Coordinates of C-alpha atoms in Angstrom, one line a residue:
M1 CA -0.2 -0.3 -0.2
L2 CA 3.1 2.5 0.8
N3 CA 4.3 1.5 -2.5
L4 CA 1.3 2.6 -4.5
R5 CA 0.3 6.0 -3.1
P6 CA 3.6 7.6 -4.7
E7 CA 2.5 6.3 -8.0
N8 CA -0.8 7.5 -7.9
K9 CA 0.3 11.1 -7.2
Q10 CA 3.3 10.6 -9.8
G11 CA -0.1 9.8 -12.0
N12 CA -2.7 12.4 -10.6
S13 CA 0.7 14.8 -10.7
F14 CA 1.2 14.0 -15.4
I15 CA -2.7 14.0 -15.7
Q16 CA -2.9 17.8 -14.3
R17 CA 0.5 19.1 -16.0
A18 CA -1.2 17.1 -19.3
G19 CA -4.5 19.1 -18.9
Q20 CA -2.8 22.6 -17.4
T21 CA -0.8 22.1 -21.3
W22 CA -3.9 21.3 -23.1
F23 CA -5.6 24.4 -21.6
K24 CA -2.8 26.8 -22.5
L25 CA -2.7 25.5 -26.0
I26 CA -6.0 26.6 -26.8
A27 CA -6.9 29.4 -24.5
P28 CA -7.5 32.3 -26.5
H29 CA -6.5 36.1 -26.4
P30 CA -6.7 37.9 -23.3
S31 CA -8.7 40.5 -25.0
I32 CA -11.3 38.2 -25.9
K33 CA -14.1 38.9 -23.1
A34 CA -17.6 38.1 -24.4
V35 CA -18.8 34.6 -24.3
G36 CA -19.3 33.5 -27.1
E37 CA -16.5 34.7 -29.2
Y38 CA -13.9 33.4 -26.3
R39 CA -15.9 30.0 -27.2
R40 CA -15.9 30.2 -30.6
A41 CA -12.0 31.0 -30.7
Q42 CA -10.9 28.6 -28.1
L43 CA -13.1 25.6 -30.7
L44 CA -10.8 26.6 -33.9
S45 CA -7.6 26.6 -31.7
I46 CA -9.2 23.2 -30.5
I47 CA -10.2 22.1 -34.3
T48 CA -7.2 23.2 -36.1
L49 CA -5.0 21.9 -33.4
I50 CA -6.4 18.1 -33.7
E51 CA -6.3 18.7 -37.3
S52 CA -3.1 20.2 -37.8
I53 CA -1.8 16.9 -35.8
S54 CA -3.5 14.5 -37.3
F55 CA -2.2 15.5 -41.3
F56 CA 1.5 16.1 -40.1
A57 CA 1.3 12.6 -38.6
T58 CA 0.0 11.3 -41.8
I59 CA 2.9 12.5 -43.8
F60 CA 5.2 10.2 -42.1
F61 CA 2.9 6.7 -43.3
N62 CA 3.6 8.4 -47.3
P63 CA 0.1 8.9 -48.4
K64 CA -0.3 9.2 -52.1
S65 CA -1.2 13.0 -52.3
V66 CA 1.1 13.9 -49.9
G67 CA 1.4 17.5 -50.9
A68 CA -2.3 17.8 -50.1
F69 CA -2.0 17.1 -47.2
L70 CA 0.7 20.0 -46.5
V71 CA -1.6 22.3 -48.1
L72 CA -4.3 21.2 -45.6
S73 CA -1.7 21.0 -42.9
I74 CA -0.4 24.8 -43.8
I75 CA -3.9 25.8 -44.0
T76 CA -4.6 24.3 -40.4
L77 CA -1.3 26.0 -39.0
T78 CA -2.1 29.0 -39.9
A79 CA -6.1 28.9 -38.6
Y80 CA -4.4 27.6 -35.2
V81 CA -2.0 30.6 -35.0
L82 CA -4.5 33.2 -35.5
S83 CA -6.9 31.3 -33.3
R84 CA -4.4 32.4 -29.6
T85 CA -4.2 36.5 -30.8
K86 CA -7.4 38.9 -31.2
H87 CA -7.0 38.4 -34.7
Y88 CA -9.4 34.9 -34.4
R89 CA -11.7 35.7 -36.6
I90 CA -9.3 35.7 -39.7
G91 CA -8.1 32.3 -38.5
I92 CA -11.9 31.4 -39.0
Y93 CA -12.6 32.6 -42.6
I94 CA -8.8 30.8 -43.3
F95 CA -10.0 27.8 -42.4
T96 CA -13.4 27.5 -43.1
Y97 CA -13.4 28.7 -46.6
A98 CA -9.7 27.7 -47.7
F99 CA -10.8 24.2 -47.2
T100 CA -13.2 24.2 -48.9
A101 CA -12.1 26.0 -51.8
F102 CA -9.0 23.3 -51.6
G103 CA -11.5 20.7 -52.2
F104 CA -12.2 22.4 -55.5
Y105 CA -9.4 23.7 -56.5
R106 CA -7.7 20.2 -56.6
I107 CA -11.3 19.0 -59.1
Y108 CA -8.9 22.1 -61.2
Q109 CA -5.4 20.3 -61.2
G110 CA -7.4 17.3 -61.8
T111 CA -5.2 15.1 -59.5
P112 CA -7.9 13.0 -58.1
N113 CA -9.8 10.3 -59.3
S114 CA -12.9 11.6 -59.9
I115 CA -15.0 15.1 -59.2
A116 CA -17.3 13.4 -56.8
S117 CA -14.0 11.9 -54.5
S118 CA -12.7 15.4 -54.0
I119 CA -16.1 16.6 -53.2
D120 CA -16.7 14.2 -50.3
T121 CA -13.1 13.9 -48.5
T122 CA -12.7 17.4 -48.3
V123 CA -15.3 19.6 -49.1
H124 CA -18.4 17.8 -47.1
I125 CA -15.7 18.4 -43.7
A126 CA -14.9 21.4 -44.6
L127 CA -19.0 22.5 -44.4
V128 CA -19.5 20.3 -41.0
F129 CA -16.5 22.2 -39.4
S130 CA -17.5 25.8 -40.9
S131 CA -21.1 25.4 -39.4
V132 CA -20.0 25.7 -35.8
L133 CA -17.5 28.3 -36.5
L134 CA -19.3 30.8 -38.5
S135 CA -21.3 32.7 -38.8
Q136 CA -24.8 32.4 -40.3
R137 CA -24.7 34.7 -43.2
G138 CA -20.7 33.8 -43.3
F139 CA -22.1 29.8 -43.6
L140 CA -24.5 30.4 -46.2
T141 CA -22.5 32.5 -48.2
L142 CA -19.5 28.9 -48.1
V143 CA -22.3 26.6 -48.6
L144 CA -24.1 29.2 -52.0
L145 CA -20.6 29.2 -52.9
A146 CA -19.5 25.3 -53.0
T147 CA -23.1 24.7 -54.7
I148 CA -22.0 27.2 -57.5
A149 CA -18.6 25.4 -57.7
S150 CA -19.4 22.5 -57.5
F151 CA -22.5 22.6 -60.6
A152 CA -20.1 23.9 -62.5
A153 CA -17.2 21.8 -61.5
P154 CA -17.7 19.9 -65.1
Y155 CA -16.3 23.1 -67.0
Y156 CA -13.1 23.8 -65.4
S157 CA -12.4 20.0 -64.3
N158 CA -8.8 18.3 -66.1
I159 CA -9.7 15.3 -64.4
P160 CA -8.9 12.9 -67.6
T161 CA -12.9 11.0 -67.2
P162 CA -14.9 13.5 -65.1
E163 CA -18.5 11.9 -64.0
I164 CA -20.0 14.5 -65.4
E165 CA -23.7 11.9 -65.0
N166 CA -23.3 12.3 -61.3
I167 CA -22.9 16.2 -61.4
F168 CA -26.4 16.6 -59.9
Q169 CA -26.0 14.5 -57.5
T170 CA -22.7 15.3 -56.4
S171 CA -23.5 18.6 -56.2
G172 CA -27.3 18.2 -54.8
V173 CA -25.8 16.3 -51.7
V174 CA -22.8 19.5 -51.0
L175 CA -26.3 21.6 -51.5
V176 CA -28.9 19.9 -48.9
I177 CA -26.2 19.1 -46.0
G178 CA -25.6 22.8 -46.3
A179 CA -29.0 23.6 -46.2
V180 CA -29.5 21.0 -43.2
L181 CA -26.5 22.4 -41.4
Y182 CA -28.0 26.1 -41.9
G183 CA -31.1 24.6 -40.8
I184 CA -30.0 23.9 -37.5
Q185 CA -27.3 26.8 -37.0
I186 CA -30.6 28.9 -37.4
F187 CA -32.4 26.5 -34.5
R188 CA -29.2 26.5 -31.8
A189 CA -30.0 30.5 -32.6
N190 CA -33.5 30.1 -31.8
L191 CA -32.8 28.0 -28.9
D192 CA -30.3 30.8 -27.6
K193 CA -32.7 33.0 -27.9
E194 CA -34.9 31.8 -25.7
Q195 CA -33.4 30.7 -23.2
L196 CA -31.5 33.9 -22.1
K197 CA -35.9 35.2 -22.5
E198 CA -36.8 32.7 -20.1
L199 CA -32.9 33.2 -17.9
T200 CA -34.2 36.9 -18.0
N201 CA -37.5 36.4 -17.2
T202 CA -36.8 33.9 -14.5
N203 CA -34.1 37.0 -13.0
R204 CA -36.6 39.4 -13.3
E205 CA -39.3 37.3 -11.2
L206 CA -37.2 36.8 -8.2
E207 CA -35.7 40.5 -8.4
D208 CA -39.8 41.4 -7.3
I209 CA -40.1 38.6 -4.9
T210 CA -37.1 39.8 -3.1
T211 CA -38.0 43.1 -3.6
N212 CA -41.5 42.2 -1.8
L213 CA -39.9 40.6 0.5
E214 CA -38.0 43.6 1.3
Q215 CA -40.6 45.8 1.8
R216 CA -42.9 43.6 3.9
I217 CA -39.8 43.1 6.3
G218 CA -39.5 46.9 6.5
A219 CA -43.2 47.6 6.9
R220 CA -43.2 44.9 10.3
D221 CA -40.1 46.5 11.3

């Protein structure tokens, strides 16, 4: 029993140090005070840090498209660095828009096997990330641009045998995913407003009760 206690302390100490290091790595800039902005900057740090580590680790396993992973690593790492500054909003737009655009750029290069494969592996993931990071207007703009780029892909694609016959299906999926995620954004925003309204009403009722009690106590005295 005496030998186990120092080991537990060492284990707890390591976990605590690891936790402290993690929170330091994702801590937003001290100038960000608003809760919503703080959480958004922190979320950008978490996503880009995990993605950067994943992309760099993948490069060492000799993937077929090393250049693609290298570009994505640079994009995510740049966004992560900006997430730790007061200019984190720039990092959000760089990460979301550049990540999405990269999928269409690969179609222009002609490197993927098909238009659908490039959109499925890059654009869809980028839309999911964007829905939690961008504002409603910024995300809606990105969805519209991604949908237009998907439908127009056969006109700028340099893929030897583009799947033109499936382009409407592929583009439709982009549009549907974007519409669903945008609907979720609106639902969450309305839900937050309702919760804030309920909290405000509850606080007002508590203030009224407190005022009435004070008046009664004052009347008895």
